[in-house]
Short mmCIF file of N, CA and C in Angstrom, two decimals:
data_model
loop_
_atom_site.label_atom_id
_atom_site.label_comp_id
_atom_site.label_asym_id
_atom_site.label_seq_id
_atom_site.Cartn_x
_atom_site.Cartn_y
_atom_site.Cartn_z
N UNK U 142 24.70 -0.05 -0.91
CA UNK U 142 23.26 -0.15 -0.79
C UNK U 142 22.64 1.17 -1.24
N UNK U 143 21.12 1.11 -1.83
CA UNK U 143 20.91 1.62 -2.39
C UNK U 143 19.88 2.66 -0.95
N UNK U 144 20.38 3.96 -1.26
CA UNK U 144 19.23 4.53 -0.26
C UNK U 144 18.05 5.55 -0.64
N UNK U 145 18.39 6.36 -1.56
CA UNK U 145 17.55 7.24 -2.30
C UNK U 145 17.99 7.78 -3.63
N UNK U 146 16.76 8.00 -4.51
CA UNK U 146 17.12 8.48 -5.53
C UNK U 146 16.89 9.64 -5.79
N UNK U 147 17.41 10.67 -6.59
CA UNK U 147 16.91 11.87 -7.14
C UNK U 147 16.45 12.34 -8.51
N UNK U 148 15.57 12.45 -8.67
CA UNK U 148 14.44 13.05 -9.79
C UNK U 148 15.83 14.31 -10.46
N UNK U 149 16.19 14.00 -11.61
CA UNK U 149 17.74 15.06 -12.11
C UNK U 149 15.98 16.28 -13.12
N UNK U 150 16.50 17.63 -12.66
CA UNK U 150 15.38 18.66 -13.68
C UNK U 150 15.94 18.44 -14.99
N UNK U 151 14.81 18.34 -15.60
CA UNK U 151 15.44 18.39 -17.21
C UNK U 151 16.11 18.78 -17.70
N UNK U 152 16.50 20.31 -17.33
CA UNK U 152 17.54 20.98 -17.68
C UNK U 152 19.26 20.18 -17.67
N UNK U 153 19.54 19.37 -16.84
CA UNK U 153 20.32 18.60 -16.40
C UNK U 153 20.72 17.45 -17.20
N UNK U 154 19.00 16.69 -18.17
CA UNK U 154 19.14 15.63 -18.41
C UNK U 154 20.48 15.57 -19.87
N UNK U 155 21.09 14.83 -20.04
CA UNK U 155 21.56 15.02 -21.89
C UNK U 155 21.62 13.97 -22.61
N UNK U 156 21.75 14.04 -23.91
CA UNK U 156 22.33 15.66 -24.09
C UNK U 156 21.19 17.15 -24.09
N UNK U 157 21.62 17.87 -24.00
CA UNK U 157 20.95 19.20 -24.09
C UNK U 157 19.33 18.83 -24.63
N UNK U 158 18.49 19.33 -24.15
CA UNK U 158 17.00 18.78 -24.84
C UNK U 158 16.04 17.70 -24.84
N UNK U 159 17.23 17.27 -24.19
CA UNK U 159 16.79 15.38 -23.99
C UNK U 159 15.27 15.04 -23.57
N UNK U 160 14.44 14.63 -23.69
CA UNK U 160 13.26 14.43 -22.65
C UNK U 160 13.27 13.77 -21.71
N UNK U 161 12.65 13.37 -20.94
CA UNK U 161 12.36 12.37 -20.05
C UNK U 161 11.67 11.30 -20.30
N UNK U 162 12.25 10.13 -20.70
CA UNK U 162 11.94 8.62 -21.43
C UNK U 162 10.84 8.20 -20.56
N UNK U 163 10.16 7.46 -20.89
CA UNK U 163 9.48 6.45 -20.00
C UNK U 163 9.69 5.51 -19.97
N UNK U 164 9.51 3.97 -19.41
CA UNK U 164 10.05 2.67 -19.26
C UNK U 164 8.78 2.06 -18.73
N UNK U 165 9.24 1.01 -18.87
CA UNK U 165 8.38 -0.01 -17.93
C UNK U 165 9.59 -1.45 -17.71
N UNK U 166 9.46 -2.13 -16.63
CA UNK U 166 9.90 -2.79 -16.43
C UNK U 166 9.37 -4.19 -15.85
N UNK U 167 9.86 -5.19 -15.82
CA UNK U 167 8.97 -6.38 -15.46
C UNK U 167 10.20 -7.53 -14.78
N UNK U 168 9.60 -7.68 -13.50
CA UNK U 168 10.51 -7.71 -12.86
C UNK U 168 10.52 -9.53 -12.71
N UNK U 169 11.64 -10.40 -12.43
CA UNK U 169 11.60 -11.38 -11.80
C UNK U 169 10.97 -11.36 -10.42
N UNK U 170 10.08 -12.47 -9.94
CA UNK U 170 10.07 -12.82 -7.83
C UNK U 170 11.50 -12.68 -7.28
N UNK U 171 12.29 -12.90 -8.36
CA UNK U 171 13.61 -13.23 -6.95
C UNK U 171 14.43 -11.77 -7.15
N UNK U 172 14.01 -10.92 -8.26
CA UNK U 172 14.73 -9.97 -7.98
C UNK U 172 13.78 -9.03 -7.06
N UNK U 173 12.37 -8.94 -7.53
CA UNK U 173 11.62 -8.31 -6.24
C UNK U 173 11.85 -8.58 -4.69
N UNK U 174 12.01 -9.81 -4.44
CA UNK U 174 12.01 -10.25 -3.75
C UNK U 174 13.67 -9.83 -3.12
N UNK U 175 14.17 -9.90 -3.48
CA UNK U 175 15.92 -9.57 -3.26
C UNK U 175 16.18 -8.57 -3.02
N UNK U 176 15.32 -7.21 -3.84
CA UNK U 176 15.74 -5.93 -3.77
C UNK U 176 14.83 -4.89 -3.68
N UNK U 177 14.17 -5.51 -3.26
CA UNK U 177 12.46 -5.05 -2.27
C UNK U 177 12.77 -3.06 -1.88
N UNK U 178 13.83 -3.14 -1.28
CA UNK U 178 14.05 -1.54 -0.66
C UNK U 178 14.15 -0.69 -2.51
N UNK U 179 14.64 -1.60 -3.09
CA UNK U 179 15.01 -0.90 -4.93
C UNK U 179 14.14 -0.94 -5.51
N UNK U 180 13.38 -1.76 -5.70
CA UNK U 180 11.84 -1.87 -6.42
C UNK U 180 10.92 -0.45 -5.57
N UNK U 181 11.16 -0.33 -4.14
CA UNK U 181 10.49 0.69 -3.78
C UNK U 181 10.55 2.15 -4.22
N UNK U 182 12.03 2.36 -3.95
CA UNK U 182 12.43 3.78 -4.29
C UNK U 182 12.00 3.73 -5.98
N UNK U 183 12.51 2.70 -6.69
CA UNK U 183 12.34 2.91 -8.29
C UNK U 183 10.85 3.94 -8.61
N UNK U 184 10.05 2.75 -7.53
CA UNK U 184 8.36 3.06 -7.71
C UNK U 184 8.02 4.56 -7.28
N UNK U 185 8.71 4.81 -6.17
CA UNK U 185 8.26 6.28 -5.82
C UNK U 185 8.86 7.56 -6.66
N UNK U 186 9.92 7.23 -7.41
CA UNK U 186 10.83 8.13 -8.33
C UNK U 186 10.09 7.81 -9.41
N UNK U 187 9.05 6.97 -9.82
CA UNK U 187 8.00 6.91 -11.35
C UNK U 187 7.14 7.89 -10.51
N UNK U 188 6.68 7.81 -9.23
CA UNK U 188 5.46 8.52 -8.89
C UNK U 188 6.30 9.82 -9.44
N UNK U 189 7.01 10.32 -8.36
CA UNK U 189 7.78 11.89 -8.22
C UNK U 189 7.88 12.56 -10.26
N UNK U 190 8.38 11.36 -11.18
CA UNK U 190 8.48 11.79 -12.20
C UNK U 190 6.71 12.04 -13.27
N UNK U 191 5.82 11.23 -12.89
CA UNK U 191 4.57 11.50 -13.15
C UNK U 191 3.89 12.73 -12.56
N UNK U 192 4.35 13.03 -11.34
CA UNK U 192 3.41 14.40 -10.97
C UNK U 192 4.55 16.04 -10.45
N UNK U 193 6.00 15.51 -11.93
CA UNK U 193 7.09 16.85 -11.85
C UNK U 193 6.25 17.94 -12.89
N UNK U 194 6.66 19.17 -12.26
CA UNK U 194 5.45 20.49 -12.97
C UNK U 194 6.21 20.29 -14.25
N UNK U 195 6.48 19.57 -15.00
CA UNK U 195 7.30 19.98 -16.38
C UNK U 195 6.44 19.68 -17.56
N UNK U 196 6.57 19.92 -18.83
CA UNK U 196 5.86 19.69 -19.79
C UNK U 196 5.60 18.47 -19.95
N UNK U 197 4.55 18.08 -20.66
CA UNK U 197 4.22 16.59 -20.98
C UNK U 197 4.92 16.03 -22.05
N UNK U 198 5.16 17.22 -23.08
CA UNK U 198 6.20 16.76 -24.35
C UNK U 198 7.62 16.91 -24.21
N UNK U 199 7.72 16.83 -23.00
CA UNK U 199 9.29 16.76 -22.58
C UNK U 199 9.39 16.03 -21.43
N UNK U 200 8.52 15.29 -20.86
CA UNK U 200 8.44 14.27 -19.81
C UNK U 200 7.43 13.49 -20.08
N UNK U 201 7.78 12.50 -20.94
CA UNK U 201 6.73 11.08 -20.97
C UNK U 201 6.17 10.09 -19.63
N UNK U 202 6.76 10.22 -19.22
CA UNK U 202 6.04 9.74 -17.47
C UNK U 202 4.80 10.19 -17.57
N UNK U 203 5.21 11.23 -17.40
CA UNK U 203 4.12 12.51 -17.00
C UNK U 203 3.21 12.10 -17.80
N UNK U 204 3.27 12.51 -19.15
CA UNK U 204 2.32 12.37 -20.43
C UNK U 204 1.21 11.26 -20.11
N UNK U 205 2.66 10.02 -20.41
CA UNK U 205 1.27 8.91 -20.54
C UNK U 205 0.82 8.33 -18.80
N UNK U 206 0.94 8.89 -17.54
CA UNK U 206 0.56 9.08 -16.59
C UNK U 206 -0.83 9.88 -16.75
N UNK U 207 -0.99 11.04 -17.66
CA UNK U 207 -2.01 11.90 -17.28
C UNK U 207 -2.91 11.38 -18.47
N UNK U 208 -2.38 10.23 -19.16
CA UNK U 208 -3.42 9.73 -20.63
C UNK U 208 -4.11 8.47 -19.87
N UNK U 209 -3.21 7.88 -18.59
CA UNK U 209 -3.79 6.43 -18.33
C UNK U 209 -5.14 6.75 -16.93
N UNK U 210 -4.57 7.75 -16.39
CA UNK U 210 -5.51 8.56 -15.49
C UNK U 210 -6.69 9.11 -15.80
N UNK U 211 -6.67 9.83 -17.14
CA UNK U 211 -7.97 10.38 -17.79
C UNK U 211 -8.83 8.93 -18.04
N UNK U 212 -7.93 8.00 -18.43
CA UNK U 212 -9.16 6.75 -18.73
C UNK U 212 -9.59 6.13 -17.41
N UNK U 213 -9.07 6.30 -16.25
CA UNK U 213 -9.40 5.82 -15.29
C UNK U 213 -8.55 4.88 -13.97
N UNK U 214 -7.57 4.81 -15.22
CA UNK U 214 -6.24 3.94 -14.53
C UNK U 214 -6.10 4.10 -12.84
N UNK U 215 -5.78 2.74 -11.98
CA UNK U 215 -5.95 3.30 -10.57
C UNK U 215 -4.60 3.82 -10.12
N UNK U 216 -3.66 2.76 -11.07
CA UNK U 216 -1.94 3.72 -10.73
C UNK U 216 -1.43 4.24 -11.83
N UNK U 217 -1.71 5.25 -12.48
CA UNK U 217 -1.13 5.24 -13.42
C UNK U 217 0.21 5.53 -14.01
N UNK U 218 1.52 6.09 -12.45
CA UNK U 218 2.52 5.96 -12.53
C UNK U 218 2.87 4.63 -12.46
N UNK U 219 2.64 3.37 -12.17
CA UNK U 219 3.09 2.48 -12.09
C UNK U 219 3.94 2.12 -13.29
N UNK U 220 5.22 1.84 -13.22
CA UNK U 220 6.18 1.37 -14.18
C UNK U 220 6.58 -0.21 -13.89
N UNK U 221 6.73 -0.83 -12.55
CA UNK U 221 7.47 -1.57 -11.97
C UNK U 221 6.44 -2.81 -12.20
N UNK U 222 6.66 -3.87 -12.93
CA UNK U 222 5.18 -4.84 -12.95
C UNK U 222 6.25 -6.21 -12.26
N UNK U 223 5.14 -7.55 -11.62
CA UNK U 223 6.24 -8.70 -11.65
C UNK U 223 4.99 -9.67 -11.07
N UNK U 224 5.14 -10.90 -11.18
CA UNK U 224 4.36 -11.69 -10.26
C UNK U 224 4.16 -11.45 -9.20
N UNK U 225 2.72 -12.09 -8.44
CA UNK U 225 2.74 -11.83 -7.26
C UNK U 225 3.70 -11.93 -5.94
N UNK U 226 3.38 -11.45 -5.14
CA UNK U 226 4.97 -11.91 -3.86
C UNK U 226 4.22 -13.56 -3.56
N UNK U 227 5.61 -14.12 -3.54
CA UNK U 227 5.92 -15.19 -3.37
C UNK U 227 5.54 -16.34 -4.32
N UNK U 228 5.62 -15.86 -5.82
CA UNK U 228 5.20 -16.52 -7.05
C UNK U 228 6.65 -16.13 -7.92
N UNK U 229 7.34 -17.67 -8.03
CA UNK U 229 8.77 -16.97 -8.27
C UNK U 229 8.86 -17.96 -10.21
N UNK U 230 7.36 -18.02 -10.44
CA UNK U 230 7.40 -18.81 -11.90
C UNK U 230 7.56 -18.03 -13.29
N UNK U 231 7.74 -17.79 -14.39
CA UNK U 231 8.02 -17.39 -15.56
C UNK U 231 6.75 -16.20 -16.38
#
C-alpha cells in the first residue's frame, strides 16, 4: 500500500539535467474510486511540485502552474482529471 510520496530535488532527477516533466492524467471512476488514498497523494505531490523554489525552465509543473494561475485558473496544479464520483461511464 501506497503511503507517501516524495518530491526527488532535481539534482537527483536523470539523467543529469533532466527537468521536471509535467503530465496530466485522466482517470477511470473505478480506478478513482479504487485508489482514492493514490489519486490523493498523486494530487498533493502535483501541488508540492507546482509551488518547489526551483526554476520554471527546469520544472514544468511549476511553469505551466504559474501560466494557468496568471490567467486565473482556480487549481492550477491540478493534474489528476476523471468523472464525477460515482459516474463510472466513458
Amino acid at each position: 500500500r501506497v503511503v507517501r510520496y516524495e518530491l526527488l530535488p532535481l539534482d537527483e532527477l536523470r539523467p543529469a539535467g533532466r527537468p521536471r516533466v509535467d503530465v496530466l492524467a485522466s482517470l477511470s471512476g473505478i480506478f478513482r474510486d479504487s485508489f482514492a488514498n493514490v489519486v490523493e497523494l498523486l494530487d498533493d505531490l502535483f501541488e508540492e511540485a507546482a509551488q518547489a523554489d526551483e526554476p520554471p525552465e527546469r520544472n514544468y509543473v511549476r511553469k505551466h502552474a504559474l501560466e494557468l494561475a496568471g490567467r486565473g485558473c482556480e487549481r492550477p496544479a491540478a493534474r489528476l482529471f476523471s468523472n464525477p464520483a460515482g459516474d463510472y461511464g466513458s
